[in-house]
Backbone as CSV, one residue per row, in Angstrom:
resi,resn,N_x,N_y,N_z,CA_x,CA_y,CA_z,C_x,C_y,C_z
1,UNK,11.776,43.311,7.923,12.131,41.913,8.166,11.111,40.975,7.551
2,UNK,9.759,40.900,7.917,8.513,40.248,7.040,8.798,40.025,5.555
3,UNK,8.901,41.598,4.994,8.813,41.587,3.535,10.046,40.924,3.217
4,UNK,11.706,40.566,3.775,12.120,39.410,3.343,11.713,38.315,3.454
5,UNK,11.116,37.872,4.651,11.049,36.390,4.590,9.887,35.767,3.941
6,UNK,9.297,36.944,3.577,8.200,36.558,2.592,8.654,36.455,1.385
7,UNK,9.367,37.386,0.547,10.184,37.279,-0.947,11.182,35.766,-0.536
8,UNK,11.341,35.425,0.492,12.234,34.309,0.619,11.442,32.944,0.590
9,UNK,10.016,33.233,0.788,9.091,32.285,0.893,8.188,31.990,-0.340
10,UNK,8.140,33.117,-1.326,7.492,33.123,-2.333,8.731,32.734,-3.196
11,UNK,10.078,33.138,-3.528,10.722,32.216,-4.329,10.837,31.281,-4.378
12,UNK,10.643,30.444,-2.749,11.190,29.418,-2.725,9.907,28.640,-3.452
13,UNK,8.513,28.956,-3.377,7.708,28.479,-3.793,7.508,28.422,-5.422
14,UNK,7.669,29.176,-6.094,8.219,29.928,-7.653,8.341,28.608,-7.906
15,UNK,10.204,27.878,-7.254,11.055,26.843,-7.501,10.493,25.249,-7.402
16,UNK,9.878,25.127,-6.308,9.161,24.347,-5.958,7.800,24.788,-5.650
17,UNK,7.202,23.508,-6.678,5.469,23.999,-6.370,4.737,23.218,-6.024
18,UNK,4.163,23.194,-4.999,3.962,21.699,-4.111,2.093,22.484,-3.422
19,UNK,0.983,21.521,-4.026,-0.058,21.728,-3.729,-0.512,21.037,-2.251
20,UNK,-0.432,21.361,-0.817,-0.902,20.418,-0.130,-2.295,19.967,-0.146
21,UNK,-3.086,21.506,-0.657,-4.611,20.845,-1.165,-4.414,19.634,-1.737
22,UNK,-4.089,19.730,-2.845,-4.085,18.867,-3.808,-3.922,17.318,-2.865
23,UNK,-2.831,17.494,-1.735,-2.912,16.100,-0.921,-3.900,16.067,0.005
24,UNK,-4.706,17.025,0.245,-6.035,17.069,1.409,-7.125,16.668,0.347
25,UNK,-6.942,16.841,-0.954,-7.986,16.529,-1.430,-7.921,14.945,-1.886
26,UNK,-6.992,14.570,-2.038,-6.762,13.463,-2.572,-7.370,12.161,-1.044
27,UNK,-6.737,12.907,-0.057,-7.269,12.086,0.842,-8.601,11.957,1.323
28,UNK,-9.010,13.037,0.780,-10.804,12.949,0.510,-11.035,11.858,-0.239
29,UNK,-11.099,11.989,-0.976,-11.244,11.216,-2.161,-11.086,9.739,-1.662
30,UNK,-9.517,9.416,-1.500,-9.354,7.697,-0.939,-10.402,7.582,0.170
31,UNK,-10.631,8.163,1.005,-11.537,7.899,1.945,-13.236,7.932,1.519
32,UNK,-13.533,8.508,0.994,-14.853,8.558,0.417,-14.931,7.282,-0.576
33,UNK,-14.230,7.087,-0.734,-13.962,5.845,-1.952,-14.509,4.731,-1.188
34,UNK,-13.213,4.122,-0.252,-13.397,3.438,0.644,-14.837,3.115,1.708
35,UNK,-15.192,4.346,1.460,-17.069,4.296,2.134,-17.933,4.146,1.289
36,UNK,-17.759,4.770,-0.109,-18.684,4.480,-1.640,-18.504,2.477,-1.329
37,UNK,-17.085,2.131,-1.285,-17.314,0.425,-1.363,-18.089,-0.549,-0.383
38,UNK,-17.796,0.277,0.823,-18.098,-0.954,2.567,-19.019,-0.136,3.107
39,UNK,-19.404,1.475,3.470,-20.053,1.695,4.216,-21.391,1.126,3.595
40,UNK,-22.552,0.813,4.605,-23.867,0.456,4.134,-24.877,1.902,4.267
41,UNK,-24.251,2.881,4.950,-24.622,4.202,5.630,-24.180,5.111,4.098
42,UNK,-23.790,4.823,3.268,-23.000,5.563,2.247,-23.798,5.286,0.803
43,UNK,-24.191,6.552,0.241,-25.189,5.811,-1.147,-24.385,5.740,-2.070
44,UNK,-23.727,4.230,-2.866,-22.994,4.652,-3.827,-23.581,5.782,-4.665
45,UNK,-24.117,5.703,-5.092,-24.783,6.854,-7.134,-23.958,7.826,-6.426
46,UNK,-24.658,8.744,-4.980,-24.509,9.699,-4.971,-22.832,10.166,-4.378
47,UNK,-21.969,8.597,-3.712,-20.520,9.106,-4.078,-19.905,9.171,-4.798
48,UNK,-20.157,8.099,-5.966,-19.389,8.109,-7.186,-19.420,9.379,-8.108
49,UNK,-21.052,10.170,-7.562,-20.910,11.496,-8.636,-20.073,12.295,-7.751
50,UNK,-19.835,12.574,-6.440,-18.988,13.070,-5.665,-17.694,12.926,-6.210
51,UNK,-16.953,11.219,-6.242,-15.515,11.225,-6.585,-15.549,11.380,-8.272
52,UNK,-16.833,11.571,-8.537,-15.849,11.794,-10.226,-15.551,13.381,-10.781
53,UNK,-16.286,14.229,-9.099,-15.670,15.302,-9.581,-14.632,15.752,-8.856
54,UNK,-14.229,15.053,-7.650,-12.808,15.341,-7.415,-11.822,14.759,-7.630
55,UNK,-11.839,13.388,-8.728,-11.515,12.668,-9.117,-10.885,13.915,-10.058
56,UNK,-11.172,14.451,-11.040,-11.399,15.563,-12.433,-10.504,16.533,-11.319
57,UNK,-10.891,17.021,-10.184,-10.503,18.210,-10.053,-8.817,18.224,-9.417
58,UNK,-8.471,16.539,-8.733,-6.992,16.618,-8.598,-6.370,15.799,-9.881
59,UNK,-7.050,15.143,-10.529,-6.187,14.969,-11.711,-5.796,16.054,-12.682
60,UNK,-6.677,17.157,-12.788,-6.355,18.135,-13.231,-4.932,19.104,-12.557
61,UNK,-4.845,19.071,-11.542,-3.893,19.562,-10.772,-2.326,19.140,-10.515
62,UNK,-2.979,17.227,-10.733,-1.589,16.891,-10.365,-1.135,16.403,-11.819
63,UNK,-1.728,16.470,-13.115,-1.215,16.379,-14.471,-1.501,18.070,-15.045
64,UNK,-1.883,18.781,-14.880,-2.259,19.956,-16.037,-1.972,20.061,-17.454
65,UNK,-0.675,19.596,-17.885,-0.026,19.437,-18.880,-1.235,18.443,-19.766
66,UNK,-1.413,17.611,-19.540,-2.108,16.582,-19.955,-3.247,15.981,-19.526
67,UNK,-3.805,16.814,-18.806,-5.433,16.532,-18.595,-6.378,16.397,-19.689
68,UNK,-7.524,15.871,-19.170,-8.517,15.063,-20.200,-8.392,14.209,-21.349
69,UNK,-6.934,13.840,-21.030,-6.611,12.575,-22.067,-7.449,11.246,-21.327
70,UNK,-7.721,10.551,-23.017,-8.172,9.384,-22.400,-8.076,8.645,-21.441
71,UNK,-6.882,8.355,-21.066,-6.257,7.324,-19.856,-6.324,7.958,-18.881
72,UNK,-6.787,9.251,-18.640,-6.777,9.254,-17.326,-8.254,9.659,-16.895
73,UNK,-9.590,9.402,-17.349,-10.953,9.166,-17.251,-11.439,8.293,-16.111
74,UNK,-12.035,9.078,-15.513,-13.161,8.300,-14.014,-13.728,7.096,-14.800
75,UNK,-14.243,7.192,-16.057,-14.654,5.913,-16.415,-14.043,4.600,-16.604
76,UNK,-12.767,4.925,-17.034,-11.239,3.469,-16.889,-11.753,3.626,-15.238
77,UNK,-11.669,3.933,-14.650,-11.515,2.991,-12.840,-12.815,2.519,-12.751
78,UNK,-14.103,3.341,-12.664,-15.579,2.387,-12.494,-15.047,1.202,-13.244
79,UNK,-14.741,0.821,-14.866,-14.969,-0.083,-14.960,-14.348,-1.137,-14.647
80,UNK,-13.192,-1.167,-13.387,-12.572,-1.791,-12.696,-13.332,-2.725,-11.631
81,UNK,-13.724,-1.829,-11.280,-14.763,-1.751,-9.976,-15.305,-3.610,-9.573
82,UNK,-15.694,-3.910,-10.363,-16.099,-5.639,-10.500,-15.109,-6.135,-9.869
83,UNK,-14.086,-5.865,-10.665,-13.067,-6.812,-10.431,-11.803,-6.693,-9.284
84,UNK,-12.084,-5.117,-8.943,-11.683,-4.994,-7.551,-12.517,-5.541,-6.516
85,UNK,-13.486,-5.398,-6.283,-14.564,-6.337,-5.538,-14.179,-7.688,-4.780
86,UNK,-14.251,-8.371,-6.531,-13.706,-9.637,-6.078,-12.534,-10.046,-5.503
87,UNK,-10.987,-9.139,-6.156,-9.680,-8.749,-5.537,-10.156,-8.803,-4.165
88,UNK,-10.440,-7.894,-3.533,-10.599,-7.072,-2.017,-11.483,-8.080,-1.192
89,UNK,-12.748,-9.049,-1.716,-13.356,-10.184,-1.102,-12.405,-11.602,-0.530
90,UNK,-11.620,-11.677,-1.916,-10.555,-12.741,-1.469,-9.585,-12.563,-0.475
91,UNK,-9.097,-10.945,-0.668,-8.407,-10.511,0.563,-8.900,-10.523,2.136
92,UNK,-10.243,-10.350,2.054,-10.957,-10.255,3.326,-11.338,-11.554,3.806
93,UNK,-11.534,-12.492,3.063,-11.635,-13.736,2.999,-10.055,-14.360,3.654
94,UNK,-9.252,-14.327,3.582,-8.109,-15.019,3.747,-7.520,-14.437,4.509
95,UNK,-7.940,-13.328,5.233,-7.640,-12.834,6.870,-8.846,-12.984,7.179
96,UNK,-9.769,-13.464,7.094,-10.830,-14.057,8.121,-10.198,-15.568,8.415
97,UNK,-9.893,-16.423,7.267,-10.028,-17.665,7.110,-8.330,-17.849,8.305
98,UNK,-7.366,-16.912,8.341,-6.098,-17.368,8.941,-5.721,-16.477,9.906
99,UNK,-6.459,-15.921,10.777,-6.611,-15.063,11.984,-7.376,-15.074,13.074
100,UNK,-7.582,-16.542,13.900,-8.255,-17.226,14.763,-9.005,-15.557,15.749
101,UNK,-8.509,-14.654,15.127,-9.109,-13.328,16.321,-10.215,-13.026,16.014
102,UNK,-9.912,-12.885,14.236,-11.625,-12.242,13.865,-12.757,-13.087,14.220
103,UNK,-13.652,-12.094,14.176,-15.093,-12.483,14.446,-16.080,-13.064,13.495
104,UNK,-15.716,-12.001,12.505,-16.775,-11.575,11.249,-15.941,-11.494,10.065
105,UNK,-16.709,-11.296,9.407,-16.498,-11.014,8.446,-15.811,-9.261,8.072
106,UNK,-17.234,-9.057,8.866,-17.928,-7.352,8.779,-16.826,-6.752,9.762
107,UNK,-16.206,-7.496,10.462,-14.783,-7.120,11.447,-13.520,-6.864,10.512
108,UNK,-13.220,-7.862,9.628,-12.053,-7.432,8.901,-12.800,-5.748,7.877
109,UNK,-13.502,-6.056,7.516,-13.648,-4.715,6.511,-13.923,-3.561,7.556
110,UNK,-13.857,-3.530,8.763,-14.601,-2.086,9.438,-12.908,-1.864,10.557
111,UNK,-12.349,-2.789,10.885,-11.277,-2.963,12.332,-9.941,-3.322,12.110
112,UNK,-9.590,-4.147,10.816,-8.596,-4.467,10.373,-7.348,-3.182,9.731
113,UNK,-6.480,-3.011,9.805,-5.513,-1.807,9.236,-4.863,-2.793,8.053
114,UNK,-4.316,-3.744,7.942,-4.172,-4.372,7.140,-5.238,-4.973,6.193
115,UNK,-6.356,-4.502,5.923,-7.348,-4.855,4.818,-7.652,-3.269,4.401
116,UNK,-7.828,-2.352,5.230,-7.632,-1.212,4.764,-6.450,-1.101,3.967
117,UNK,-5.254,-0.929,4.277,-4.358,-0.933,3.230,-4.044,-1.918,1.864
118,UNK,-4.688,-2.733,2.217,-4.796,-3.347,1.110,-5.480,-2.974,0.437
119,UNK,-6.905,-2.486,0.835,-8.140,-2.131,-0.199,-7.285,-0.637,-0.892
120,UNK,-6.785,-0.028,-0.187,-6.445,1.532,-1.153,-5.071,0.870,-1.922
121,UNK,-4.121,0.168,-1.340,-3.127,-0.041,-2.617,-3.914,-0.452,-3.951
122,UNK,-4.831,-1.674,-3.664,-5.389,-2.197,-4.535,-6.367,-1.190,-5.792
123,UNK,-6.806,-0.006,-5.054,-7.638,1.156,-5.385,-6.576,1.531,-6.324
124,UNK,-5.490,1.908,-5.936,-4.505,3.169,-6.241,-4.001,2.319,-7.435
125,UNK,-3.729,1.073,-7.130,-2.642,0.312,-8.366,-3.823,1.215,-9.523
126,UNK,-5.017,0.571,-9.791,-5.925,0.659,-11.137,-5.543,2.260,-11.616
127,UNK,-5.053,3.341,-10.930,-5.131,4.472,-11.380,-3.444,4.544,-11.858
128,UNK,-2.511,3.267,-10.964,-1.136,3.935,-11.141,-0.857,3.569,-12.623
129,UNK,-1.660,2.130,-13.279,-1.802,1.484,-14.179,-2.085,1.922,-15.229
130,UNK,-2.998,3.148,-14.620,-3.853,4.272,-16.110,-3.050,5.225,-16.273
131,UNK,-1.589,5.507,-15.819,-0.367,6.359,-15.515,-1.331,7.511,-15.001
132,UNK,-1.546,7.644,-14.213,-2.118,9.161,-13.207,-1.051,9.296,-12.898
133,UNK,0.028,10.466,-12.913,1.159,10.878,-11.765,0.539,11.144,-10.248
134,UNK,1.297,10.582,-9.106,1.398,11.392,-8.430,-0.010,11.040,-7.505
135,UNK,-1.222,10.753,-7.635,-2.062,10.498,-7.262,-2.358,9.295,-6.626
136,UNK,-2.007,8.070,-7.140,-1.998,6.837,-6.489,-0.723,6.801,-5.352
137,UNK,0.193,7.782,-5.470,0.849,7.216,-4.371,0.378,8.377,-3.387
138,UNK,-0.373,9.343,-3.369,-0.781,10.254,-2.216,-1.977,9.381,-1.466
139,UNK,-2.344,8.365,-2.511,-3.294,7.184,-1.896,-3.020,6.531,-0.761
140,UNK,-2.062,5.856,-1.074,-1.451,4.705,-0.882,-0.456,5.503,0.830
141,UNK,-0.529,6.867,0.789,0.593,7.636,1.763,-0.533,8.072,2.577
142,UNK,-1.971,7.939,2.544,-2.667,8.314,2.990,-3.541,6.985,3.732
143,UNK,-2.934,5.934,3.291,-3.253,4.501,4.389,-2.176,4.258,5.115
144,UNK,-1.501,4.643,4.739,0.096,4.734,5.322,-0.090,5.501,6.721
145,UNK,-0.096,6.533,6.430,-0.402,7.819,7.442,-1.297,6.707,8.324
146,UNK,-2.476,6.277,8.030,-3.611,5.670,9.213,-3.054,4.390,9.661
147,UNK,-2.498,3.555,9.137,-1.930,2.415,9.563,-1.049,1.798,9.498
148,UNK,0.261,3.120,9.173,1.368,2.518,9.378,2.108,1.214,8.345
149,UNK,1.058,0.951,7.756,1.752,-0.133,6.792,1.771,1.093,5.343
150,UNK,3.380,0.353,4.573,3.859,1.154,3.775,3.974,-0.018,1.830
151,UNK,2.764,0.499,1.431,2.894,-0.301,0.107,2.531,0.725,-0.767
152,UNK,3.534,0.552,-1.731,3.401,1.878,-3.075,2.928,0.864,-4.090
153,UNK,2.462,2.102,-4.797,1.137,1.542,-5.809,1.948,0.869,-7.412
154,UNK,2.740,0.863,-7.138,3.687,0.234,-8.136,4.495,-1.378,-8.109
155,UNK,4.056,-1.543,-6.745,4.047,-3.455,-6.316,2.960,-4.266,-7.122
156,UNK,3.175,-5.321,-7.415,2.477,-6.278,-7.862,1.872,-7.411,-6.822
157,UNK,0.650,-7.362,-6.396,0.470,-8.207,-5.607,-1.080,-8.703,-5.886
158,UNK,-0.649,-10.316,-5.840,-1.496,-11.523,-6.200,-2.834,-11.892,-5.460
159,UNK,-3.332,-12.691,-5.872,-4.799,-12.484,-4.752,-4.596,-13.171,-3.144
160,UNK,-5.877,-13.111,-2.528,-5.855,-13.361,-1.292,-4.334,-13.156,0.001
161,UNK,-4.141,-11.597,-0.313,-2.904,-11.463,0.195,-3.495,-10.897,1.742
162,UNK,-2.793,-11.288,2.597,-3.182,-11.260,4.268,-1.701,-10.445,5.248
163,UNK,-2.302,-9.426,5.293,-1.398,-8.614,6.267,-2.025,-8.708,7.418
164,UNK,-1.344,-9.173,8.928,-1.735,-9.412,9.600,-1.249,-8.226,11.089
165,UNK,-1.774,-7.898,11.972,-1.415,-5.932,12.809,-0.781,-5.324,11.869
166,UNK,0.323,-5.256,11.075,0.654,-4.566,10.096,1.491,-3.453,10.250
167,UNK,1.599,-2.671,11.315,2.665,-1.799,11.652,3.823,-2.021,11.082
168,UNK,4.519,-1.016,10.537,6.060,-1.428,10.242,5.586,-1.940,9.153
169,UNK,5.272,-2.842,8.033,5.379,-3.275,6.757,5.580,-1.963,5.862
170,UNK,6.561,-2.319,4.771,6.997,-2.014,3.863,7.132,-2.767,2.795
171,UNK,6.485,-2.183,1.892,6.338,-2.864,0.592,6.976,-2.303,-0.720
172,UNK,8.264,-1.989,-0.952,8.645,-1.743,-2.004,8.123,-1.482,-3.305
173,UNK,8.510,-0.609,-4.452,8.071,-0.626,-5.728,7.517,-1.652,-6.879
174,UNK,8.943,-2.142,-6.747,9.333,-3.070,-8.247,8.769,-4.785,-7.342
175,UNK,8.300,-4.928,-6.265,7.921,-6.179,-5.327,6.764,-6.578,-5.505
176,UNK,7.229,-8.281,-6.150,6.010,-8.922,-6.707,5.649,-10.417,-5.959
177,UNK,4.255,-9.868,-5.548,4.109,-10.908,-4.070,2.874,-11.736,-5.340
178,UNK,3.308,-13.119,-5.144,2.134,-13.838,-5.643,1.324,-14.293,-4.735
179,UNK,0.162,-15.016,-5.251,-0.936,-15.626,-4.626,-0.802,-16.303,-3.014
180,UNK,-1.832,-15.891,-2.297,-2.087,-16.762,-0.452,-0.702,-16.291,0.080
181,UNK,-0.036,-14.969,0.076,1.242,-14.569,0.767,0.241,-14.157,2.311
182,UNK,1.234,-14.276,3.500,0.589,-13.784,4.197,2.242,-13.306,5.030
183,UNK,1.757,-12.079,5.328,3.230,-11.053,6.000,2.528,-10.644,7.361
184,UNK,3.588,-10.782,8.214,3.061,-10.030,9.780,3.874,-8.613,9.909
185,UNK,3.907,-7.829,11.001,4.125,-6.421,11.211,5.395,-6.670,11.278
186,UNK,6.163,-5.723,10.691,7.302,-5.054,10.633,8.034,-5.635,9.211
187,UNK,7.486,-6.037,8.770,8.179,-6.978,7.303,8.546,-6.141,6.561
188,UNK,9.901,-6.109,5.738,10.392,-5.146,5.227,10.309,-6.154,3.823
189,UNK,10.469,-5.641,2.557,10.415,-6.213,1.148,10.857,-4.943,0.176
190,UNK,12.190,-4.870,0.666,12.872,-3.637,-0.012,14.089,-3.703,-1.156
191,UNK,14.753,-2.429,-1.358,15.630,-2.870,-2.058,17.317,-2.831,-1.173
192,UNK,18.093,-3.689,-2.258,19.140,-4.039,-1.308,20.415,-2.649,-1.369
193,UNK,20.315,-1.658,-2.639,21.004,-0.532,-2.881,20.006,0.478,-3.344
194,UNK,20.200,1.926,-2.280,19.401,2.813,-3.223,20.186,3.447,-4.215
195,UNK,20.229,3.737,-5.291,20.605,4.407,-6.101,20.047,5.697,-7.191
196,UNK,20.025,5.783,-7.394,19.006,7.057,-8.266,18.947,6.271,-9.643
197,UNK,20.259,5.700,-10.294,19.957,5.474,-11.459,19.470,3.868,-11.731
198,UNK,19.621,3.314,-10.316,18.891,1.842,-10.560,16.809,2.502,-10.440
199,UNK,16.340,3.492,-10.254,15.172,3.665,-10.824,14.658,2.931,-11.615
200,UNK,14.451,2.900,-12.868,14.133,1.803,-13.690,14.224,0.173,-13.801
201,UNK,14.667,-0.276,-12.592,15.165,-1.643,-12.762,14.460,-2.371,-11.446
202,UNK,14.608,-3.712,-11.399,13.975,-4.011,-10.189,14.484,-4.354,-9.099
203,UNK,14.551,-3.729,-7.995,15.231,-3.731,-6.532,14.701,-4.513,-6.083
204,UNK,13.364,-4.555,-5.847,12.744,-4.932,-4.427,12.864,-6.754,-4.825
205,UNK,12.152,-7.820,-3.589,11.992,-8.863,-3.973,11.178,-9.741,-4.970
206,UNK,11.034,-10.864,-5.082,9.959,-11.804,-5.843,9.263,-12.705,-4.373
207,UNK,8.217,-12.896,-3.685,7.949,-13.365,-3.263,6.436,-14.477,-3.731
208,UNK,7.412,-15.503,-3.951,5.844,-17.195,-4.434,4.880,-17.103,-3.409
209,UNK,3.889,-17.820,-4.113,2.738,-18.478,-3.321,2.986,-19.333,-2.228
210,UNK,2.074,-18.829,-1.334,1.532,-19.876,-0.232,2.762,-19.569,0.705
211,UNK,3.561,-18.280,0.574,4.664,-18.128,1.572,4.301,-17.286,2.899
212,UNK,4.626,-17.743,3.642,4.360,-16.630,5.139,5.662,-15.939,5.969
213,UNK,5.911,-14.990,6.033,6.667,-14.163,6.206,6.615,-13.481,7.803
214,UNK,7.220,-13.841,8.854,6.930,-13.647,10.306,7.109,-12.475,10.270
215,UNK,6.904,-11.859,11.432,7.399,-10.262,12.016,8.731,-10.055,11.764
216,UNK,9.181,-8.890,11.394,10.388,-7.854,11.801,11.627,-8.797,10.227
217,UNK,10.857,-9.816,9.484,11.746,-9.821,8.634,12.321,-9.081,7.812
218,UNK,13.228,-8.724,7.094,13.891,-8.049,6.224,14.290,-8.868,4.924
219,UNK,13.582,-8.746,4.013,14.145,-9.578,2.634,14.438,-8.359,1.683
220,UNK,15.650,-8.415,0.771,16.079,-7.052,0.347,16.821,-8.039,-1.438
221,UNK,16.346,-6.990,-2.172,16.929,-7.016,-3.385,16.109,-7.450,-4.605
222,UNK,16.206,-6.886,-6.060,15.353,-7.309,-6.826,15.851,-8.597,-7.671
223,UNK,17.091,-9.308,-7.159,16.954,-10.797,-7.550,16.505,-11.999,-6.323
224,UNK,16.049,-11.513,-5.433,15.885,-12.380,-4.646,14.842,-13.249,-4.408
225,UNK,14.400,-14.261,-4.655,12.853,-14.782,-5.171,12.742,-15.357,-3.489
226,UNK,11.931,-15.472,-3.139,11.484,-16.472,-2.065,10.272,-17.694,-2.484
227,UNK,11.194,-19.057,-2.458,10.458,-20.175,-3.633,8.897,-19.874,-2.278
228,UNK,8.079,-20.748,-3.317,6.662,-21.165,-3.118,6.844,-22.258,-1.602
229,UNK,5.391,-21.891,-1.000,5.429,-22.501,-0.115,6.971,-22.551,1.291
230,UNK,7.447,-21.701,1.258,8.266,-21.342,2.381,7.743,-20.553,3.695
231,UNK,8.504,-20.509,4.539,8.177,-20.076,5.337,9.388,-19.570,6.214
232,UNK,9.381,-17.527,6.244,10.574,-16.946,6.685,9.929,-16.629,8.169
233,UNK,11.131,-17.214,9.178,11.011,-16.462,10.413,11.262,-15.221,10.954
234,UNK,10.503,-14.884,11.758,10.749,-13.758,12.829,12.733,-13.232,12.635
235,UNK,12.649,-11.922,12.251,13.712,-11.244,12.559,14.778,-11.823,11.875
236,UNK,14.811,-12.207,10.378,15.641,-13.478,9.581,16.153,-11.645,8.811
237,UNK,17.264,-11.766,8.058,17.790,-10.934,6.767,18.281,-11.849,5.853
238,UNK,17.873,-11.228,4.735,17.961,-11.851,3.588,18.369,-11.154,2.567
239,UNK,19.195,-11.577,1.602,19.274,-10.248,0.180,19.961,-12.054,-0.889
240,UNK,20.035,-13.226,-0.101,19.565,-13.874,-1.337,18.324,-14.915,-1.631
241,UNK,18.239,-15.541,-2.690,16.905,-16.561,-2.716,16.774,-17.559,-1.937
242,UNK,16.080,-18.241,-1.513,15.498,-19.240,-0.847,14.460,-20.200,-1.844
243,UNK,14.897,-21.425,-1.546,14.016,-22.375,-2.540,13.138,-23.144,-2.331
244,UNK,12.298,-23.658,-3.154,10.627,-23.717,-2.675,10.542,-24.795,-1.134
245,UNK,9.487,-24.452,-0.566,8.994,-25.371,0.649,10.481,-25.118,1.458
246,UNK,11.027,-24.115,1.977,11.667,-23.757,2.473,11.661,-23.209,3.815
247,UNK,12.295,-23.487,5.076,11.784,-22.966,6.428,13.110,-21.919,6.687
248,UNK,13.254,-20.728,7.135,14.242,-20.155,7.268,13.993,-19.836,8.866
249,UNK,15.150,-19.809,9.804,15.157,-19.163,10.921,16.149,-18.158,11.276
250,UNK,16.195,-17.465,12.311,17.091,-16.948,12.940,17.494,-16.737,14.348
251,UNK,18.641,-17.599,14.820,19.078,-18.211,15.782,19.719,-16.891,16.855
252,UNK,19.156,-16.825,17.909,19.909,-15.928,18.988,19.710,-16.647,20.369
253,UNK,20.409,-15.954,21.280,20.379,-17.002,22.450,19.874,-15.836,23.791
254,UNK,18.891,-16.457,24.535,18.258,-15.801,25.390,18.666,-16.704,26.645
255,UNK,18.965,-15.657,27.721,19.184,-16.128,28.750,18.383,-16.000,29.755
256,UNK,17.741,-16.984,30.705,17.072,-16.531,32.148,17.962,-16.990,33.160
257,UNK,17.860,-15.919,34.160,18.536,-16.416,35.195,18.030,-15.784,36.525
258,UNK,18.323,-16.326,37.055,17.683,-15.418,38.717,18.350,-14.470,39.362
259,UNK,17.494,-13.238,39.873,17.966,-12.296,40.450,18.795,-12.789,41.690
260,UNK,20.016,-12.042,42.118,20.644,-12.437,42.926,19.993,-12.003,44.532
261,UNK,19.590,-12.616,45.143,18.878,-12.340,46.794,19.694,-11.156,47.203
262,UNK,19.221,-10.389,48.174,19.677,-9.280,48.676,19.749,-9.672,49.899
C-alpha cells in the first residue's frame, strides 16, 4: 500500500514541481530585509552580505533557466535602496501625519501592519521590475500571510500612500493608486471579470490623488478611474468612474427600537 502512494506522490511531483523551501527561504530573506532597513539591533554590511547570498540562492531556483543574467543581480536592487528609503519615509510620514493614534514615529515602522506591507510591496515591486519570476510575489504573500493586507507586486502605487488597520485590503495587479491615497481595512481594488485571457490587459482600478477610500469598499474594473480628491464611503460598490472632488455614499437604513417588557 506505501509503495503506491508513494509512486502516486512522486509522479505527482515529476508533474508539478513546487519548491516550498524555496518559499521558506524567500521569507527569510523579506524579513531579514526588512530588519537590514529599521532594525537599529541589525548591522546592515553584515545583512546585506547575508541577503545577497540568498538573494543568488532563490533566484537561482526560482529562474534556473536563466540565472546570472544581468537583470536579475543583487546589485540592480542595492542601487535602489536610496530611493526606496525616501518612498517608505513618505509612507511613514503620512500615517503618522493622518492617524491621530500614533505616537511616534518609531511606532509606525515597529506596530503598524499597514507600513509593513507597504515597505515589502514597495521592496518586491524593484525586483518585480527587474522581471525576477515568482519571487516578488512570495514577498508580497509573505506580508500578506502577517497582516492580512493583500497587494501584488505588479500595482503601481504613488508616494505617501497610507493604509490604515488594514485587514481585508486587496490590491489588485494592473491597480494604479496615485499620490496621498489613503485606504482603510477591507478595501477591495479588484477586477470586475476574471478571465484567463484578459491576463494581459488592465482589470483592476485607476485611483487619483488625495482620494480616501473608507472600510469594506469595493471598487472593481480596469476602466474605472476614481477622479482626484474624492472621497468613497464605507461599504459603497463600484465598477464605474467617479469624477474629481467627488463624495460617494452608501445608503441603508438601521433601525432602533425597544425591547418589548416582559
Amino acid at each position: 500500500m506505501d509503495s503506491k502512494v508513494i509512486k502516486v506522490i512522486n509522479q505527482h511531483k515529476q508533474t508539478i514541481k513546487v519548491s516550498l523551501t524555496l518559499k521558506e527561504d524567500s521569507e527569510r530573506f523579506t524579513k531579514l530585509l526588512f530588519k537590514a532597513f529599521y532594525d537599529s539591533d541589525t548591522d546592515a554590511e553584515q545583512a546585506l552580505q547575508e541577503l545577497e547570498v540568498l538573494f543568488i540562492s532563490i533566484r537561482n531556483r526560482a529562474c534556473p533557466q536563466i540565472k546570472n543574467m544581468p537583470c536579475k543581480r543583487w546589485d540592480d536592487f542595492k542601487a535602489n535602496i536610496p530611493d526606496l528609503y525616501a518612498s517608505l519615509n513618505k509612507d511613514a510620514e503620512a500615517i503618522y501625519n493622518n492617524d491621530p493614534a500614533s505616537q511616534s514615529i518609531e511606532e509606525i515602522y515597529i506596530a503598524y501592519p499597514g507600513f509593513f506591507a507597504i515597505s515589502i510591496y514597495r521592496m518586491a515591486r524593484v525586483f518585480y521590475k527587474l522581471n525576477l519570476p515568482l519571487i516578488p510575489r512570495l514577498m508580497t504573500e509573505y506580508a500578506h500571510a502577517i497582516t492580512g493586507i493583500d497587494i501584488h507586486p505588479g500595482a503601481t502605487i504613488g508616494a505617501s500612500f497610507f493604509i490604515d488597520h488594514g485587514t481585508g485590503v486587496v490590491i489588485g495587479e494592473t491597480t494604479e493608486i496615485h499620490n496621498n491615497v489613503k485606504v482603510y481595512q477591507g478595501v477591495t481594488l479588484g477586477a470586475l471579470t476574471v478571465k484567463k485571457q484578459l491576463q494581459n490587459m488592465k482589470r483592476h482600478p485607476t485611483i487619483a490623488q488625495n482620494v480616501t477610500i473608507y472600510a469594506n469598499a469595493t471598487i472593481l474594473g480596469g476602466d474605472t478611474i476614481i477622479g482626484e480628491n474624492s472621497v468613497i464611503g464605507g461599504n459603497t460598490w463600484l465598477t464605474e468612474s467617479v469624477p474629481d472632488n467627488s463624495v460617494v455614499t452608501h445608503k441603508h437604513q438601521i433601525e432602533i427600537y425597544a425591547k418589548a417588557k416582559k
